[in-house]
Coordinates of C-alpha atoms in Angstrom, one line a residue:
M1 CA 77.7 78.1 -41.2
S2 CA 80.1 75.4 -40.0
H3 CA 77.7 72.6 -39.2
I4 CA 77.5 71.6 -42.9
A5 CA 81.2 72.1 -43.6
D6 CA 81.7 68.5 -44.8
L7 CA 78.5 68.3 -46.7
V8 CA 78.2 71.5 -48.7
P9 CA 80.8 73.5 -50.7
K10 CA 82.5 76.3 -48.9
T11 CA 81.2 78.9 -51.3
I12 CA 78.5 78.8 -53.9
S13 CA 78.9 81.1 -57.0
A14 CA 76.0 82.8 -58.8
Q15 CA 76.3 80.2 -61.5
Q16 CA 76.0 77.4 -59.0
E17 CA 73.2 79.0 -57.1
A18 CA 70.4 78.8 -59.8
P19 CA 70.4 75.1 -60.4
L20 CA 70.0 74.5 -56.6
R21 CA 66.7 76.2 -56.7
A22 CA 64.3 73.3 -56.7
L23 CA 61.3 75.3 -58.0
A24 CA 63.0 77.4 -60.6
G25 CA 61.0 77.5 -63.9
K26 CA 58.4 75.0 -62.6
H27 CA 54.6 75.5 -62.7
G28 CA 52.0 73.4 -60.9
H29 CA 48.3 73.1 -61.1
L30 CA 45.3 73.0 -58.8
F31 CA 43.4 69.7 -58.5
S32 CA 40.2 69.6 -60.5
N33 CA 36.9 68.5 -58.8
A34 CA 37.0 65.3 -60.9
E35 CA 40.5 64.5 -59.6
V36 CA 39.5 65.1 -56.0
Y37 CA 36.3 63.0 -56.3
A38 CA 38.3 60.1 -57.8
F39 CA 41.0 60.5 -55.1
L40 CA 38.5 60.5 -52.2
A41 CA 36.7 57.4 -53.6
A42 CA 40.0 55.5 -53.6
A43 CA 41.0 56.9 -50.2
K44 CA 37.7 55.9 -48.7
Q45 CA 38.1 52.3 -49.9
A46 CA 41.7 52.2 -48.5
E47 CA 40.6 53.5 -45.1
K48 CA 38.2 50.6 -44.7
I49 CA 41.2 48.3 -44.4
K50 CA 41.8 47.6 -40.7
D51 CA 45.5 46.6 -40.8
P52 CA 47.4 50.0 -40.6
L53 CA 50.2 48.9 -42.9
Q54 CA 48.0 47.4 -45.6
R55 CA 45.8 50.5 -45.4
C56 CA 48.8 52.8 -46.0
L57 CA 50.1 50.7 -48.8
A58 CA 46.7 50.6 -50.5
Y59 CA 46.2 54.4 -50.3
P60 CA 46.1 56.5 -53.5
D61 CA 48.8 59.1 -54.1
P62 CA 47.9 62.7 -54.8
P63 CA 46.3 63.3 -58.2
G64 CA 48.8 63.7 -61.0
S65 CA 51.8 63.1 -58.7
H66 CA 54.8 60.9 -59.4
W67 CA 55.5 59.4 -56.0
S68 CA 58.2 56.7 -55.9
H69 CA 56.4 53.4 -55.2
A70 CA 59.5 52.2 -53.3
A71 CA 59.7 55.4 -51.2
A72 CA 56.0 55.5 -50.3
N73 CA 56.0 51.8 -49.4
A74 CA 59.1 52.3 -47.3
Y75 CA 57.6 55.2 -45.5
C76 CA 54.5 53.2 -44.8
Q77 CA 56.7 50.5 -43.2
Y78 CA 58.6 53.2 -41.3
R79 CA 55.5 54.8 -39.9
M80 CA 53.4 51.6 -39.2
Q81 CA 56.1 49.3 -37.7
H82 CA 55.4 48.1 -34.2
L83 CA 57.2 50.1 -31.5
M84 CA 57.8 49.3 -27.9
P85 CA 55.5 51.6 -25.8
F86 CA 57.0 53.3 -22.8
A87 CA 54.5 51.6 -20.5
E88 CA 56.0 48.3 -21.4
L89 CA 59.5 49.5 -20.9
R90 CA 58.5 51.0 -17.5
S91 CA 56.9 47.7 -16.4
L92 CA 60.0 45.7 -17.2
I93 CA 62.3 48.2 -15.3
Q94 CA 59.9 48.2 -12.3
N95 CA 60.1 44.4 -12.3
G96 CA 63.9 44.3 -12.3
Q97 CA 64.2 43.3 -15.9
A98 CA 66.6 45.9 -17.2
A99 CA 68.6 43.2 -19.0
E100 CA 65.5 42.3 -21.0
V101 CA 65.0 45.9 -22.0
D102 CA 68.6 46.1 -23.2
R103 CA 68.2 42.9 -25.2
R104 CA 65.1 44.2 -26.9
F105 CA 66.8 47.5 -27.8
A106 CA 69.8 45.7 -29.1
Q107 CA 67.4 43.7 -31.4
M108 CA 65.9 47.0 -32.6
L109 CA 69.3 48.4 -33.5
D110 CA 70.3 45.2 -35.3
A111 CA 67.0 45.1 -37.2
Q112 CA 67.2 48.8 -38.4
S113 CA 70.8 48.2 -39.5
T114 CA 70.1 45.0 -41.5
Q115 CA 66.4 44.8 -42.5
L116 CA 64.9 47.1 -45.1
N117 CA 61.4 46.9 -43.6
A118 CA 62.8 47.8 -40.1
R119 CA 64.6 51.0 -41.1
G120 CA 64.4 53.6 -38.3
L121 CA 62.9 51.1 -35.8
L122 CA 65.2 52.2 -32.9
D123 CA 65.1 55.9 -33.9
R124 CA 61.2 55.9 -34.0
T125 CA 61.1 54.1 -30.6
F126 CA 63.2 56.8 -29.0
E127 CA 61.0 59.4 -30.7
L128 CA 57.8 57.8 -29.3
D129 CA 59.0 56.9 -25.8
F130 CA 61.4 59.6 -24.6
D131 CA 59.5 62.8 -25.1
G132 CA 61.0 64.8 -22.3
S133 CA 58.1 64.4 -19.9
F134 CA 59.1 64.6 -16.2
D135 CA 57.0 61.5 -15.6
I136 CA 59.5 59.3 -17.5
R137 CA 62.6 60.5 -15.6
P138 CA 62.3 58.1 -12.6
T139 CA 62.2 55.1 -15.0
L140 CA 65.2 56.3 -17.0
D141 CA 67.2 56.9 -13.8
A142 CA 66.3 53.4 -12.5
W143 CA 67.3 51.9 -15.9
K144 CA 70.8 53.5 -15.6
R145 CA 71.2 52.3 -12.0
D146 CA 70.1 48.8 -12.8
S147 CA 72.1 48.5 -16.0
P148 CA 75.1 50.8 -15.6
K149 CA 76.9 49.6 -18.7
S150 CA 73.8 49.9 -20.9
A151 CA 74.5 52.3 -23.8
F152 CA 70.7 52.3 -24.5
A153 CA 69.9 53.5 -21.0
Y154 CA 72.3 56.5 -21.2
A155 CA 71.2 57.3 -24.8
A156 CA 67.5 57.3 -23.7
S157 CA 68.3 59.5 -20.7
G158 CA 70.3 62.0 -22.8
Y159 CA 67.7 62.0 -25.5
A160 CA 65.0 62.8 -23.0
Y161 CA 67.1 65.5 -21.4
R162 CA 67.4 67.1 -24.9
E163 CA 63.6 67.0 -25.2
M164 CA 63.2 68.5 -21.8
A165 CA 65.6 71.3 -22.8
A166 CA 63.5 72.2 -25.8
Q167 CA 60.4 72.4 -23.6
A168 CA 62.2 74.5 -21.0
R169 CA 63.3 77.0 -23.7
G170 CA 59.8 77.3 -25.2
G171 CA 58.8 78.2 -28.7
A172 CA 59.4 82.0 -28.7
Y173 CA 62.2 83.8 -30.4
M174 CA 65.4 83.9 -28.3
A175 CA 64.9 87.7 -27.8
D176 CA 61.5 87.0 -26.3
T177 CA 62.6 84.1 -24.2
P178 CA 63.2 84.8 -20.4
A179 CA 66.7 84.3 -19.2
S180 CA 65.5 81.7 -16.7
N181 CA 64.2 79.6 -19.5
V182 CA 67.6 79.8 -21.3
E183 CA 69.4 78.9 -18.1
S184 CA 67.2 75.8 -17.6
M185 CA 67.7 74.8 -21.3
D186 CA 71.5 75.1 -20.9
R187 CA 71.5 73.1 -17.7
L188 CA 69.4 70.3 -19.2
L189 CA 71.6 70.3 -22.4
Q190 CA 74.7 69.7 -20.3
Q191 CA 73.0 66.8 -18.6
A192 CA 72.0 65.5 -22.0
D193 CA 75.6 65.9 -23.3
T194 CA 77.0 63.9 -20.4
D195 CA 74.7 60.9 -21.0
L196 CA 74.9 61.0 -24.8
R197 CA 78.7 61.0 -24.8
H198 CA 78.7 58.1 -22.4
A199 CA 76.2 56.2 -24.6
I200 CA 78.3 56.4 -27.7
E201 CA 81.4 55.5 -25.8
L202 CA 79.7 52.3 -24.8
N203 CA 78.2 51.7 -28.3
P204 CA 78.9 54.1 -31.2
R205 CA 76.2 52.6 -33.3
I206 CA 73.2 54.1 -31.4
T207 CA 71.9 56.5 -34.0
P208 CA 69.3 58.4 -32.0
A209 CA 72.1 59.6 -29.7
Y210 CA 73.6 61.5 -32.6
V211 CA 70.2 62.9 -33.6
A212 CA 69.9 64.4 -30.1
M213 CA 73.4 65.8 -30.2
I214 CA 72.9 67.5 -33.5
D215 CA 69.7 69.1 -32.2
A216 CA 71.6 70.1 -28.9
G217 CA 74.3 71.7 -31.0
T218 CA 71.7 73.8 -32.9
M219 CA 70.0 74.8 -29.7
S220 CA 73.0 75.9 -27.6
L221 CA 76.1 73.6 -27.6
G222 CA 77.5 75.1 -30.9
D223 CA 78.5 74.3 -34.4
A224 CA 81.6 72.3 -33.6
Y225 CA 79.6 70.0 -31.3
A226 CA 76.9 69.4 -34.0
D227 CA 79.6 68.9 -36.7
E228 CA 81.3 66.2 -34.7
A229 CA 77.9 64.5 -34.0
S230 CA 76.9 64.5 -37.7
R231 CA 80.3 63.1 -38.8
R232 CA 80.2 60.3 -36.3
G233 CA 76.6 59.6 -36.8
L234 CA 76.8 59.2 -40.6
A235 CA 79.9 57.1 -40.2
A236 CA 77.9 54.8 -37.9
D237 CA 75.0 54.7 -40.4
P238 CA 75.4 56.5 -43.7
A239 CA 71.8 55.9 -44.7
N240 CA 70.1 57.0 -41.5
F241 CA 66.9 59.0 -42.1
G242 CA 66.8 60.6 -38.6
I243 CA 70.3 62.0 -38.8
Y244 CA 69.8 63.5 -42.3
D245 CA 66.4 64.9 -41.2
S246 CA 68.1 66.6 -38.2
L247 CA 70.8 68.0 -40.4
L248 CA 68.2 69.5 -42.7
W249 CA 66.5 71.0 -39.8
R250 CA 69.8 72.5 -38.7
A251 CA 70.3 73.8 -42.3
L252 CA 67.1 75.8 -42.3
P253 CA 67.7 79.5 -43.1
R254 CA 66.0 80.5 -39.8
W255 CA 68.9 78.9 -37.9
G256 CA 71.5 80.5 -40.1
G257 CA 71.6 77.9 -42.9
S258 CA 70.5 78.3 -46.5
L259 CA 68.3 76.8 -49.2
E260 CA 71.5 75.8 -51.0
A261 CA 72.7 73.9 -48.0
M262 CA 69.4 72.1 -47.7
T263 CA 69.5 71.2 -51.4
Q264 CA 73.0 69.8 -51.1
L265 CA 72.1 67.8 -48.0
A266 CA 69.1 66.3 -49.7
S267 CA 71.2 65.4 -52.7
N268 CA 73.8 63.7 -50.5
A269 CA 71.0 61.7 -48.8
Q270 CA 69.7 60.5 -52.2
A271 CA 73.0 58.8 -52.8
H272 CA 71.9 56.3 -50.2
A273 CA 68.2 56.0 -51.2
K274 CA 68.7 52.4 -52.5
E275 CA 69.9 51.4 -49.0
N276 CA 67.1 53.4 -47.4
P277 CA 64.3 54.5 -49.7
I278 CA 62.7 56.9 -47.2
L279 CA 65.6 59.2 -47.8
T280 CA 63.7 60.1 -51.0
L281 CA 61.3 62.1 -48.8
L282 CA 64.0 64.6 -47.9
S283 CA 64.0 66.0 -51.4
T284 CA 60.8 67.9 -50.6
K285 CA 62.3 69.7 -47.6
E286 CA 64.0 72.5 -49.5
P287 CA 61.1 73.2 -51.9
A288 CA 58.7 73.4 -49.0
E289 CA 61.0 75.9 -47.2
E290 CA 61.3 77.8 -50.5
I291 CA 57.5 78.5 -50.6
N292 CA 57.6 79.1 -46.8
L293 CA 55.1 76.3 -46.3
D294 CA 55.0 76.5 -42.4
D295 CA 54.2 80.2 -42.4
C296 CA 52.4 80.6 -45.7
D297 CA 50.0 83.4 -46.5
C298 CA 49.1 82.1 -49.9
H299 CA 46.2 83.5 -51.8
T300 CA 46.8 83.3 -55.5
A301 CA 46.1 80.2 -57.6
A302 CA 49.7 80.4 -58.9
Q303 CA 51.2 80.2 -55.4
L304 CA 48.9 77.4 -54.3
A305 CA 49.6 75.5 -57.5
M306 CA 53.2 75.2 -56.5
Y307 CA 52.1 72.7 -53.8
T308 CA 51.7 70.1 -56.6
V309 CA 55.3 70.8 -57.6
V310 CA 56.7 70.5 -54.0
F311 CA 54.7 67.3 -53.4
D312 CA 55.2 65.7 -56.8
Q313 CA 57.3 63.3 -54.7
V314 CA 56.3 61.6 -51.5
S315 CA 57.0 63.8 -48.4
T316 CA 56.8 63.5 -44.6
A317 CA 53.5 63.5 -42.7
Q318 CA 54.5 66.8 -41.0
L319 CA 55.0 68.7 -44.3
L320 CA 51.8 67.2 -45.8
L321 CA 49.7 68.4 -42.9
S322 CA 51.4 71.8 -43.1
A323 CA 50.3 71.9 -46.8
G324 CA 46.8 71.0 -45.7
H325 CA 46.6 73.8 -43.2
A326 CA 48.0 76.4 -45.6
A327 CA 45.6 75.4 -48.3
E328 CA 42.6 75.4 -45.9
S329 CA 43.5 78.9 -44.6
S330 CA 43.6 80.1 -48.3
H331 CA 40.2 78.6 -49.0
H332 CA 41.3 75.9 -51.3
P333 CA 39.5 72.8 -50.1
E334 CA 40.6 70.7 -53.1
L335 CA 44.2 70.9 -52.0
A336 CA 43.4 70.8 -48.2
V337 CA 41.4 67.5 -48.4
V338 CA 44.0 65.7 -50.4
Y339 CA 47.0 66.7 -48.3
F340 CA 45.2 66.2 -45.0
S341 CA 44.3 62.7 -46.2
E342 CA 47.9 62.0 -47.2
A343 CA 49.1 63.1 -43.8
L344 CA 46.6 60.8 -42.1
R345 CA 47.7 58.0 -44.4
F346 CA 51.1 58.1 -42.8
D347 CA 50.0 59.2 -39.3
P348 CA 46.5 58.1 -38.5
D349 CA 46.8 59.5 -34.9
L350 CA 46.7 63.2 -36.1
A351 CA 43.5 64.0 -34.3
D352 CA 43.4 67.7 -35.1
E353 CA 44.0 67.1 -38.8
R354 CA 41.4 64.4 -38.9
L355 CA 38.9 67.0 -37.6
H356 CA 40.0 69.4 -40.4
R357 CA 39.6 66.6 -42.9
I358 CA 36.1 65.9 -41.7
Y359 CA 35.1 69.5 -42.3
E360 CA 36.6 69.4 -45.8
L361 CA 34.9 66.2 -46.8
N362 CA 31.6 68.0 -46.7
N363 CA 32.8 70.1 -49.7
F364 CA 32.9 67.0 -51.9
D365 CA 29.7 65.2 -51.2
E366 CA 31.3 62.9 -48.6
S367 CA 29.2 64.0 -45.7
Q368 CA 28.3 60.4 -44.7
W369 CA 32.0 59.6 -44.5
A370 CA 32.4 62.7 -42.4
V371 CA 29.6 61.5 -40.1
D372 CA 31.3 58.1 -39.7
E373 CA 34.7 59.7 -39.0
A374 CA 33.2 62.0 -36.4
S375 CA 31.3 59.2 -34.8
S376 CA 34.5 57.2 -34.4
M377 CA 36.2 60.1 -32.8
M378 CA 33.3 60.6 -30.4
Q379 CA 33.6 57.0 -29.2
A380 CA 37.3 57.6 -28.5
A381 CA 36.8 60.9 -26.8
P382 CA 33.1 61.3 -25.6
Q383 CA 33.7 64.5 -23.8
D384 CA 35.4 66.3 -26.7
E385 CA 33.1 68.9 -28.2
A386 CA 34.9 69.2 -31.6
P387 CA 33.8 65.9 -33.3
V388 CA 30.2 66.3 -32.0
K389 CA 30.0 69.8 -33.6
L390 CA 31.5 68.6 -36.8
R391 CA 29.2 65.6 -37.0
G392 CA 26.3 68.1 -36.6
Y393 CA 27.6 70.1 -39.5
S394 CA 27.9 66.9 -41.5
Y395 CA 24.4 65.8 -40.7
E396 CA 23.2 69.2 -41.7
A397 CA 24.9 68.9 -45.1
L398 CA 23.1 65.5 -45.5
G399 CA 19.8 67.2 -44.8
D400 CA 19.3 65.2 -41.6
Y401 CA 18.3 68.2 -39.5
K402 CA 16.9 66.1 -36.7
H403 CA 20.3 64.5 -35.9
A404 CA 22.2 67.7 -36.7
G405 CA 20.1 69.5 -34.1
Q406 CA 20.7 66.8 -31.5
D407 CA 24.5 67.0 -32.1
F408 CA 24.5 70.8 -31.9
E409 CA 22.6 70.7 -28.6
K410 CA 25.0 68.1 -27.3
A411 CA 28.0 70.2 -28.3
L412 CA 26.4 73.1 -26.4
S413 CA 26.0 70.9 -23.3
L414 CA 29.7 70.1 -23.5
N415 CA 30.7 73.8 -24.2
P416 CA 27.9 76.2 -23.4
D417 CA 30.1 79.2 -24.5
D418 CA 30.5 78.0 -28.1
E419 CA 28.8 80.9 -29.8
S420 CA 29.3 79.5 -33.3
V421 CA 27.3 76.3 -32.5
L422 CA 24.3 78.2 -31.1
M423 CA 24.3 80.5 -34.2
E424 CA 24.6 77.5 -36.6
L425 CA 21.6 75.9 -34.8
G426 CA 19.5 78.9 -35.2
S427 CA 20.5 79.4 -38.9
M428 CA 19.7 75.7 -39.6
Y429 CA 16.2 76.0 -38.2
A430 CA 15.5 79.3 -40.0
H431 CA 17.2 78.7 -43.4
W432 CA 17.1 74.9 -44.0
S433 CA 14.6 73.0 -41.9
H434 CA 12.2 76.0 -41.6
E435 CA 11.2 74.9 -38.1
W436 CA 10.1 78.4 -37.2
D437 CA 9.3 77.9 -33.5
K438 CA 12.6 76.2 -32.9
A439 CA 14.3 79.0 -34.9
W440 CA 12.6 81.7 -32.8
D441 CA 13.4 80.0 -29.5
T442 CA 17.0 79.5 -30.5
D443 CA 17.3 83.1 -31.7
N444 CA 16.0 84.2 -28.3
R445 CA 18.8 82.2 -26.7
I446 CA 21.3 83.9 -29.0
I447 CA 20.1 87.4 -28.1
K448 CA 20.0 86.6 -24.4
A449 CA 23.5 85.1 -24.4
Y450 CA 25.1 87.6 -26.8
P451 CA 23.1 90.8 -26.6
N452 CA 25.9 92.9 -28.2
E453 CA 26.3 90.7 -31.2
S454 CA 24.4 91.7 -34.4
Y455 CA 23.8 88.2 -35.7
G456 CA 21.0 87.4 -33.3
W457 CA 19.0 90.5 -34.4
Y458 CA 19.8 89.8 -38.0
L459 CA 18.5 86.2 -37.7
R460 CA 15.4 87.6 -36.0
G461 CA 14.8 89.7 -39.0
E462 CA 15.3 86.7 -41.3
I463 CA 12.7 84.7 -39.4
Q464 CA 10.2 87.6 -39.4
K465 CA 10.8 88.0 -43.1
N466 CA 10.5 84.4 -44.2
Q467 CA 8.0 82.8 -41.9
P468 CA 6.7 85.6 -41.9
R469 CA 6.3 86.8 -38.3
A470 CA 5.3 90.2 -37.0
G471 CA 7.7 92.8 -35.6
L472 CA 10.2 93.2 -38.5
Q473 CA 10.0 97.0 -38.3
E474 CA 10.9 97.0 -34.6
T475 CA 13.8 94.6 -35.3
I476 CA 15.1 96.9 -38.0
D477 CA 14.9 100.0 -35.7
Y478 CA 16.8 98.2 -33.0
F479 CA 19.5 96.9 -35.4
A480 CA 19.9 100.4 -36.9
A481 CA 20.3 102.0 -33.4
H482 CA 22.8 99.5 -32.1
F483 CA 24.7 97.8 -34.9
D484 CA 24.9 100.0 -38.0
T485 CA 28.6 100.7 -37.4
N486 CA 30.4 99.1 -40.3
P487 CA 29.8 98.4 -44.0
Q488 CA 28.9 94.7 -43.4
A489 CA 26.3 95.6 -40.7
H490 CA 25.0 98.3 -42.9
K491 CA 24.6 95.8 -45.8
M492 CA 22.6 93.6 -43.5
L493 CA 20.4 96.5 -42.5
L494 CA 19.7 97.4 -46.1
Q495 CA 18.7 93.7 -46.7
M496 CA 16.2 93.9 -43.8
R497 CA 14.8 97.2 -45.0
A498 CA 14.4 95.8 -48.5
A499 CA 12.6 92.8 -47.1
L500 CA 10.3 95.0 -45.1
A501 CA 9.5 97.0 -48.2
L502 CA 8.6 93.9 -50.1
Q503 CA 6.5 92.7 -47.1
S504 CA 4.7 96.0 -47.0
R505 CA 4.1 96.0 -50.7
S506 CA 2.7 92.4 -50.5
V507 CA 0.3 93.3 -47.7
S508 CA -0.8 96.4 -49.7
Q509 CA -1.4 94.3 -52.8
R510 CA -3.4 91.8 -50.8
S511 CA -5.5 94.6 -49.3
E512 CA -6.2 96.0 -52.8
M513 CA -7.2 92.6 -54.1
K514 CA -9.6 92.1 -51.2
S515 CA -11.1 95.6 -51.7
T516 CA -11.6 94.9 -55.5
T517 CA -13.2 91.6 -54.8
H518 CA -15.6 93.1 -52.3
D519 CA -16.6 95.9 -54.7

């Protein structure tokens, strides 16, 4: 593939190929409970720090890892630095202050080129502000009109067009993408190319323009286009994280690249790690791809243990959250809670991952922390059902059934169709708090709302068995007639029949005792 022609050898022999495999001969380990408990105790203390940068710096690294202190600190600086929000930019443009916008962007470029703690400042601002939304287009067009010689205005416009092109294309494979989507993508990429070329003619130091061009080359504009952008971009800033990150994305096997190409690119980036320590993070990209982290169906302990090899060095928030999701789907909470926490360390705004982490905290006796986290999310989004439901689960884990019940009812008021919440509420009343009348009423709600679901009838049998309450035989007969259609349902039926047999035996024994006493 020609896009890495200047960065990777033309051919790689069998002798050369083996050393490039980052995971060859390595073995990892799963975190022990003791390691996870110690990690969470330290993480909880760090998360009490209000200042985002100091919180990130104080955070513990994963158990047993060897994260570079310089790289982790640099990534904290990179992720937590103050960025100019788009609303501020729009306000300045609307008030005829395009020159002030240009001045501020020029300061960002100078800062990221000369100050170690401001690396990526301009690149990150582009990433935050110019997301491809149609809402931002009028502001960008006004900026170009008001400041026709502004390289930053044209770079921002081109960057946004590239983002719009990605959205127009969609996320499906090309074979499954409608021709109209491809046509829209190509048209937007041509507009991006026009503005990006003009931007680097005006100022060849604007690095996010090269990032957008590399991505545009991967999408449609071709290898030669991306090659030229990568050469010019690295000439402008040889230690630029964003450019190397885009090149590694382009080198993914799914786009026609290879693991060897990724290894070579990451190695080249490390040559500039003293100038920009966050380049160290790129060394995890190829190993993560090697274990297919983004699409991992891992089940064995040996497969999951390789996560600790991949993340023995500090990595990006995106890869860390992918590791958390993969571990969670494989039912390994000890890995999931650590990697979700590390992802949140570097990107506290990951709302979905915070919800997943709340759930996992309950597995490690941190349910009060989970309650506090969910409460904070509820304040920020009072109409969102998810944190309410998770707080209910966390209260339930604490044995606070009163507040758990209140949260489950509130979650149902926000989303009456959430079957899982109603069933959890009934299960809690029946199995944990033993509030039999509430359990019975809730079970009636379940059966009424979901008459074709077996769980409501199974729960009815559990209440009749454990309270006890009359009618277990009738429940068993109904269950057998309507739900005995698979091995799992049949197992539930056998459990109910065994309970009925014990109940009948107990009644018989009591009758015999009464008869003996009377005689």
